[in-house]
Structure formats: structure tokens, C-alpha cells
Short mmCIF file of C-alpha atoms in Angstrom, two decimals:
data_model
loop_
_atom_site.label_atom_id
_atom_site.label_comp_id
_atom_site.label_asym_id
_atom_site.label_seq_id
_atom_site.Cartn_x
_atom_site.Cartn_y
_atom_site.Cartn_z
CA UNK T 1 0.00 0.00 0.00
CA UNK T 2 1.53 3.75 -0.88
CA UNK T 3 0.34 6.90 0.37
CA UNK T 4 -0.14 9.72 -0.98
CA UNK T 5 3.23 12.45 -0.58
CA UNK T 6 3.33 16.03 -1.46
CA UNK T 7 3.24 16.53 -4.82
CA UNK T 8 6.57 17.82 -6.95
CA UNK T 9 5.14 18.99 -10.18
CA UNK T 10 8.32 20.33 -11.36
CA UNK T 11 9.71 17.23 -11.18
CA UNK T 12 7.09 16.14 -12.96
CA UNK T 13 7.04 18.42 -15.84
CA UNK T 14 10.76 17.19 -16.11
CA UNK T 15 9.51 13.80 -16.80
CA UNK T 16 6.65 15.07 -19.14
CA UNK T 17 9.16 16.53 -21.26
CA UNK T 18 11.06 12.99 -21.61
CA UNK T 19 7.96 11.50 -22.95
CA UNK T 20 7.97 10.39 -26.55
CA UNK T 21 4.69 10.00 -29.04
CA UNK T 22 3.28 6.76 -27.95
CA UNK T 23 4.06 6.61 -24.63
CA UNK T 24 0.76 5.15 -23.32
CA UNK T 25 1.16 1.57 -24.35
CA UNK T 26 1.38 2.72 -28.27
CA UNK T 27 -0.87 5.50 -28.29
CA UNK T 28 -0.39 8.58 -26.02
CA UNK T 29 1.12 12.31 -27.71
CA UNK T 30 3.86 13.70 -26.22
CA UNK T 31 3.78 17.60 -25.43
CA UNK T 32 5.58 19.73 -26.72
CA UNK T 33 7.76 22.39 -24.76
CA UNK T 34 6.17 25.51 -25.43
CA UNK T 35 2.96 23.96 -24.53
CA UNK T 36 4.95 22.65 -20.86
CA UNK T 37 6.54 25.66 -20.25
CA UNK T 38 2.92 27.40 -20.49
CA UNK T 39 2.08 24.65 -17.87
CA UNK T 40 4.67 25.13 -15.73
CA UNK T 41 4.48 29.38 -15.75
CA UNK T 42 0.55 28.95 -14.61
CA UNK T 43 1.22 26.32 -11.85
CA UNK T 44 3.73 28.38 -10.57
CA UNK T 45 1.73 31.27 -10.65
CA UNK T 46 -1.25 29.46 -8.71
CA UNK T 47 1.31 28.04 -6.22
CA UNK T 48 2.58 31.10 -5.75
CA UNK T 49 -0.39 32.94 -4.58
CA UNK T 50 0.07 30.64 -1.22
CA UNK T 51 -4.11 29.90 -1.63
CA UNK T 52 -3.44 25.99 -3.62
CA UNK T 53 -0.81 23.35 -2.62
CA UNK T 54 1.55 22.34 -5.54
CA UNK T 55 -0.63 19.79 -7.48
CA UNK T 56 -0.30 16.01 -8.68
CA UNK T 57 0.30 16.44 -12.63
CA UNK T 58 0.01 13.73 -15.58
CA UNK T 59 0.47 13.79 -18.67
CA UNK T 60 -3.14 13.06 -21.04
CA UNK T 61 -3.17 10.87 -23.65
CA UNK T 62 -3.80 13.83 -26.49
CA UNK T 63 -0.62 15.34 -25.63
CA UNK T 64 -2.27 17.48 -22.84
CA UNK T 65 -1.59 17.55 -19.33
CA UNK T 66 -3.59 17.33 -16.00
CA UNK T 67 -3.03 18.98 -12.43
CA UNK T 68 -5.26 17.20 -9.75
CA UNK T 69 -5.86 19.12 -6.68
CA UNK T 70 -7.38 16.41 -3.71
CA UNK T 71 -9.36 19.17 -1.29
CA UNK T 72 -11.46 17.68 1.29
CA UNK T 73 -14.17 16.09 -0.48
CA UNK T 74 -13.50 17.70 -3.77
CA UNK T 75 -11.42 16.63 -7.05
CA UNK T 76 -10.50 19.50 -8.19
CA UNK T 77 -8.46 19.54 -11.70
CA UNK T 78 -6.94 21.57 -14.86
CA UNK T 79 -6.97 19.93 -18.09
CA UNK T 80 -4.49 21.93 -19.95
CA UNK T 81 -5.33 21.62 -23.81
CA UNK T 82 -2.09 22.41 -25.11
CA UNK T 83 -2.91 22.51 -29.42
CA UNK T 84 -6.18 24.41 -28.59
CA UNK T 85 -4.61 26.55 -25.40
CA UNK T 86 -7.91 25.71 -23.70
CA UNK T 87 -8.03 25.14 -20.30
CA UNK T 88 -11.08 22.79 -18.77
CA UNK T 89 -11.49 23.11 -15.01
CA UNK T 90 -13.63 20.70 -13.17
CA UNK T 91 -14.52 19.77 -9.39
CA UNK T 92 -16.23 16.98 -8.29
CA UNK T 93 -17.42 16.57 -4.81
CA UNK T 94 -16.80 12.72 -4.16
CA UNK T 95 -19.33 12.66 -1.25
CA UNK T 96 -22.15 14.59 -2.53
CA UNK T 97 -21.56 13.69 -6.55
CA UNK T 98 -22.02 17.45 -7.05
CA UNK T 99 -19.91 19.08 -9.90
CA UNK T 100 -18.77 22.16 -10.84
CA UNK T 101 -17.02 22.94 -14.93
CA UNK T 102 -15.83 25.97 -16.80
CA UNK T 103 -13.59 26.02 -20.15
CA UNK T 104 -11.86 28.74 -20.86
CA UNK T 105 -9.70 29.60 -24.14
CA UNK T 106 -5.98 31.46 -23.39
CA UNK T 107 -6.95 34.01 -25.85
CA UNK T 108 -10.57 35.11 -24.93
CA UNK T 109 -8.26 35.89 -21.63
CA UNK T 110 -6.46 39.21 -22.48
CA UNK T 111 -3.01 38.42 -21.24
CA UNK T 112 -1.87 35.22 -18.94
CA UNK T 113 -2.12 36.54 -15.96
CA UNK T 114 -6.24 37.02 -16.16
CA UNK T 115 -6.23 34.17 -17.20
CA UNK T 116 -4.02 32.70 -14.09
CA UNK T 117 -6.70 34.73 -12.04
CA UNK T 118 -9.45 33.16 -13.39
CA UNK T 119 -8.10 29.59 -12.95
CA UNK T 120 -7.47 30.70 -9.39
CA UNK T 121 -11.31 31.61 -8.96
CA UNK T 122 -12.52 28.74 -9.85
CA UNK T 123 -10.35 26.66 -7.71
CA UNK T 124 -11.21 29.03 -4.71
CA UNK T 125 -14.97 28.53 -5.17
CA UNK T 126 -14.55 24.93 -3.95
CA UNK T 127 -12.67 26.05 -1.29
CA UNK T 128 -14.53 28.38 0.26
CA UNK T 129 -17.94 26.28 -0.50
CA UNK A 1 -16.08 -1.28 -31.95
CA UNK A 2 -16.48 -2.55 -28.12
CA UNK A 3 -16.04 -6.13 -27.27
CA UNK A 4 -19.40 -8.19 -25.81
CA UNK A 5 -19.98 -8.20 -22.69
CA UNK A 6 -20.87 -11.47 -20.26
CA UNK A 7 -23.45 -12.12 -17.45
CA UNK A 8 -23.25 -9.03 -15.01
CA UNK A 9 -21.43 -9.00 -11.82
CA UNK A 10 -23.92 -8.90 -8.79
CA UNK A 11 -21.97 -9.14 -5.52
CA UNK A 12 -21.08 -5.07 -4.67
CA UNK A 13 -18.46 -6.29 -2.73
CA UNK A 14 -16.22 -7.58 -5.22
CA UNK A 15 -13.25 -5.78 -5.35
CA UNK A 16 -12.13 -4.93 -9.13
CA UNK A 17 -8.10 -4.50 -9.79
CA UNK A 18 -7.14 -1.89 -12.18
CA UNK A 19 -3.89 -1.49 -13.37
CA UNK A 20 -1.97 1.83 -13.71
CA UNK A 21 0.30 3.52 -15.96
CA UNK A 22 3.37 4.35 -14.74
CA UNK A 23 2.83 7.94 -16.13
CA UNK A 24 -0.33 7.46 -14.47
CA UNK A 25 0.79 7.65 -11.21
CA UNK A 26 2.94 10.64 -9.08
CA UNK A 27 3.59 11.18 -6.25
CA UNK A 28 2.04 8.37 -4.78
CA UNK A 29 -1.07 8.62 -6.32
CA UNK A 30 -3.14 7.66 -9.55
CA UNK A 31 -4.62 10.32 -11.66
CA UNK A 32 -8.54 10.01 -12.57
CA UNK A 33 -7.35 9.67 -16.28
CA UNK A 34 -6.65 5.85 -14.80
CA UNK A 35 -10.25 5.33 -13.96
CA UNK A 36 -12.18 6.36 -17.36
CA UNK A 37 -11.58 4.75 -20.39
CA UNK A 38 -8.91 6.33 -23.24
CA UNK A 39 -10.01 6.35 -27.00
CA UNK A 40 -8.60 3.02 -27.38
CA UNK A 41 -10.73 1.27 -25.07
CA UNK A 42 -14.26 1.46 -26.60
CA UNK A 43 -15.98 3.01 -23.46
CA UNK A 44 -14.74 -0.30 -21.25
CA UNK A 45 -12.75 0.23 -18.64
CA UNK A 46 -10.51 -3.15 -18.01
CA UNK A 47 -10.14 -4.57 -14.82
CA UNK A 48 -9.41 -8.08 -13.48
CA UNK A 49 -12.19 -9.98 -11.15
CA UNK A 50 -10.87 -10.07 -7.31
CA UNK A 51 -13.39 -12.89 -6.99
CA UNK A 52 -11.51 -15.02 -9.60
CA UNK A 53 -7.79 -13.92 -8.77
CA UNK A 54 -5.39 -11.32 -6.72
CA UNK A 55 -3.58 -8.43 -6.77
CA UNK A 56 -0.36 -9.76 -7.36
CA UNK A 57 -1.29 -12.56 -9.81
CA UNK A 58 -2.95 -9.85 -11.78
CA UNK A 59 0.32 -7.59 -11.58
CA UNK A 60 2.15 -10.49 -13.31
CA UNK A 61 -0.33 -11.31 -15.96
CA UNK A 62 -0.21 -7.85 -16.89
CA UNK A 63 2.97 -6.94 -16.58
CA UNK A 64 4.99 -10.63 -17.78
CA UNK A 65 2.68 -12.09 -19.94
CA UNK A 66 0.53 -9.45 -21.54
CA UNK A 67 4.28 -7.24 -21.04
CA UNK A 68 2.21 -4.06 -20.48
CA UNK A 69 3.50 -1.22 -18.27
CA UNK A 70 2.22 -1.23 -14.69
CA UNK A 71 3.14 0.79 -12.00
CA UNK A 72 0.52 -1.46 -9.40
CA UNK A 73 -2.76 -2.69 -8.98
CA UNK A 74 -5.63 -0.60 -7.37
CA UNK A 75 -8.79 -1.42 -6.72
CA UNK A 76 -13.14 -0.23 -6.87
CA UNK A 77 -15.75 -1.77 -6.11
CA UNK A 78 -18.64 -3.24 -8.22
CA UNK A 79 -20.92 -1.81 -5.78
CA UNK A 80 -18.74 1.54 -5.96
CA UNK A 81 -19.36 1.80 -9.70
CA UNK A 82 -23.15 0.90 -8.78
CA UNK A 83 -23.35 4.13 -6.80
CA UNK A 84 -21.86 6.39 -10.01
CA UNK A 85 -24.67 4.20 -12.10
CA UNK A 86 -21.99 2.25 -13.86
CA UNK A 87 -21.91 -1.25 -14.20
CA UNK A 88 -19.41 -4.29 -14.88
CA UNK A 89 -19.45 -7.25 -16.54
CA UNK A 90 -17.64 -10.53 -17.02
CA UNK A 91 -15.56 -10.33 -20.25
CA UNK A 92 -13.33 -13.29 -20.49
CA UNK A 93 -10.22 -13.50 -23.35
CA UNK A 94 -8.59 -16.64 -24.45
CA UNK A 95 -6.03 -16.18 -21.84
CA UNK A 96 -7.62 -14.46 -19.16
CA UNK A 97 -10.91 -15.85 -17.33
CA UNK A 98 -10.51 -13.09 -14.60
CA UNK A 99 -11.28 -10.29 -17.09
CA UNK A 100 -14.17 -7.98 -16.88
CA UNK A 101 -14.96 -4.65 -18.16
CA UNK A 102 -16.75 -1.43 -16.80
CA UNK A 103 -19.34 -0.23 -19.29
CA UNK A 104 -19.14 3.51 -19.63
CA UNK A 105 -20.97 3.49 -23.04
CA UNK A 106 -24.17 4.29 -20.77
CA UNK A 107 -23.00 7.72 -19.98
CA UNK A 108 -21.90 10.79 -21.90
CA UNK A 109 -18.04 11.80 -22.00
CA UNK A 110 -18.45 14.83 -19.50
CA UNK A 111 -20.22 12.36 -17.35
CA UNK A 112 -17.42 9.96 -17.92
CA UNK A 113 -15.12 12.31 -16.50
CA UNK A 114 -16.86 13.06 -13.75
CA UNK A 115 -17.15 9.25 -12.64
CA UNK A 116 -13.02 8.91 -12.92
CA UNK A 117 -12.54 11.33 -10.35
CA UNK A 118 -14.95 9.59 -8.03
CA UNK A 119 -13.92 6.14 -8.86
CA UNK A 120 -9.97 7.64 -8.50
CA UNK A 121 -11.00 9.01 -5.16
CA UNK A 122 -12.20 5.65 -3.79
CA UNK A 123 -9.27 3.74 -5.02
CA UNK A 124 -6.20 6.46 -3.97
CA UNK A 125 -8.74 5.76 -0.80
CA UNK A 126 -8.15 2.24 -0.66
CA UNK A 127 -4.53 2.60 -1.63
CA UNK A 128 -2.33 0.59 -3.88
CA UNK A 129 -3.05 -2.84 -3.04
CA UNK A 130 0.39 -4.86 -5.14
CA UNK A 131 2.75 -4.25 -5.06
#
């Protein structure tokens, strides 16, 4: 049995970026770098407002990645769309089966940053629910 | 095109073993992508039957004969997938009576989605049972 540890999603972009097309038993598209280092700027960001822990993060088999926040009851996660620069945000409640889901296109956001502060809305609404 | 599916399993107690990715798992836990079915699956999630064999012997299958990646073996419910209105079904293969398959092809994607973090939730819960 392993328990859960704090999450190191730097580490883990490092191994994202060592993943090669294919990579989930024959299917599975690695990211590219631009799209990571995207990734990596707007976890840091979220982290660095001191109102998220670091997350878990995984690679998706479109070439995407995926930071899953465990709070309380709620699975809380970013879906980062890396071709279409569309982020998907959903939280399930795990008890209750209630969910909450937004999408949200980088460029309908006018610079990073709003768009960082959106993300960081949505992931405070389950927190403070 | 999704492969049939057998006589349904009735007992909610029956532990199910899923097997996870290596890039699947961080940190000492599975992601919900592990618990909803990729393109390649046909809306059926895989899993082996803990009524028919263990964690470990389902490991080794896995891992030596069918040489897939694993990184362990974690584990739902049948009665667990009842409560997210999912159900699972005997599926046997040539080589592997044990196998049965989670239907998802009853609900939508977004649904789908949903489910995996619930059904992730219960098994991170549970904790990786092999190795």
C-alpha cells in the first residue's frame, strides 16, 4: 500500500518533457515544450499565490496535461489543452456527486495573468464552499 | 467497436483490480485519467475480477505475460461503480478468465469524466493494493 506524498510537479514536468509520441502503451502524444513551459508558468503562478498546494500532474493521452488538486471532499483539476490553449477546469465533490465545470480559451483571456486569475477563482470557489 | 460483454457482476463487494500507468501515477497517487476509459478502449474500462484472482497474480499477468507497463494494482468496487450508475461485466479473453470490463458506453463523456474522479478518489482511498 503507498500513500499519498506532497506533490513535486516540477519534477514532474521534467519527466513530461522525456515523454515520446506513444508513450501510453502505443498511443499517447507527447507535449511539446512551449505547450509545458505554459504549464509550468501557470502552476507556478497558482502556487505562488500561497491559496493551492503544488498539485499532482500527468500527462493526457492527447498530448495534454492534467493537475489534480485532492481538497477535502473535492477533485478538483486543470486539463491543460495544449494545441487548442484551452483550459477545462472541473470539481467533483466525491461525497455529494455534485460538480462544478468551466472552459476557458488562453486568448478570450487578455493576457496570462487574467487568465491565471481566473483559474485561481474557480479553484477558490470549492474552497470556500 | 467494443467487445461483448458477459453475465453481469452482482456481488457489490467484489473488489475490481485496475492497473496503472506508470505515467499514471505521481507522487504516490493515480490520476482520474486511470479510472475512465482512453479512446482506445471502446468506453470499457478493463479490470481483473478479485473474486476469480489477486492483486499480485494480476500484476504479473499484466505486466509478464501481456508485457504491459504497470506501475501497481488498485482497486473499486462493483458496488462503488453501482453508486456512479456504472456497471461491470464478465468479459473473459482466451487467456484471461478473470477479465471484466466497466461499461461507460451508458453515460456521456463529460459524465465519464466526472465518474473517474470519483472512482480515482475511492481507489487512492483504498490505496495501492500490489505491489
Amino acid at each position: 500500500m503507498t500513500a499519498a506524498q506532497i506533490p513535486n510537479f516540477e519534477a514532474a514536468i521534467a519527466d513530461l518533457r522525456q515523454l515520446q509520441d506513444g508513450w501510453l502503451d502505443g498511443e499517447g502524444k507527447a507535449p511539446t515544450e512551449e505547450g509545458l513551459a505554459w504549464v509550468a508558468r501557470t502552476l507556478r503562478w497558482l502556487v505562488r499565490q500561497g491559496e493551492v498546494p503544488p498539485p499532482y500532474l500527468y500527462p493526457t493521452p492527447e498530448g495534454g496535461a492534467q493537475a489534480e488538486w485532492p481538497i477535502g471532499p473535492w477533485e478538483v483539476s486543470i486539463t491543460f489543452h495544449l494545441d487548442s490553449r484551452t483550459v477545462s477546469l472541473l470539481a467533483v465533490n466525491t461525497e455529494t456527486q455534485e460538480d462544478i465545470e468551466e472552459e476557458i480559451r488562453a486568448d478570450a483571456a487578455p493576457n496570462e495573468r487574467v487568465l491565471n486569475a481566473l483559474i485561481l477563482a474557480f479553484i477558490s470557489r470549492v474552497r470556500t464552499d | 467497436m467494443p467487445e461483448p460483454l458477459g453475465p453481469q457482476l452482482t456481488n457489490p463487494e467484489e473488489i475490481l483490480y485496475r492497473q496503472v500507468h506508470p505515467s499514471f501515477f505521481r507522487d504516490g497517487r493515480p490520476t482520474s485519467q486511470a479510472f475512465c476509459p482512453t479512446p482506445k478502449d471502446d468506453g470499457q474500462l478493463s479490470v481483473s475480477r478479485g473474486g476469480l484472482t489477486t492483486s499480485e497474480c494480476a500484476y504479473h499477468f499484466y505486466t509478464k505475460v501481456r508485457k504491459l507497463q504497470s506501475n501497481g494494482v488498485w482497486g473499486i468496487t462493483v458496488g462503488e461503480c453501482a453508486e456512479v450508475e456504472l456497471k461491470a461485466y464478465e468479459q473473459d479473453r482466451d487467456d484471461d478468465t478473470t477479465h471484466a470490463a466497466i461499461d461507460f458506453n451508458t453515460v456521456s463523456k463529460s459524465k465519464a469524466e466526472k465518474i473517474g474522479r470519483i472512482l480515482a478518489r475511492r481507489a487512492a482511498d483504498r490505496g495501492r493494493l500490489y505491489p
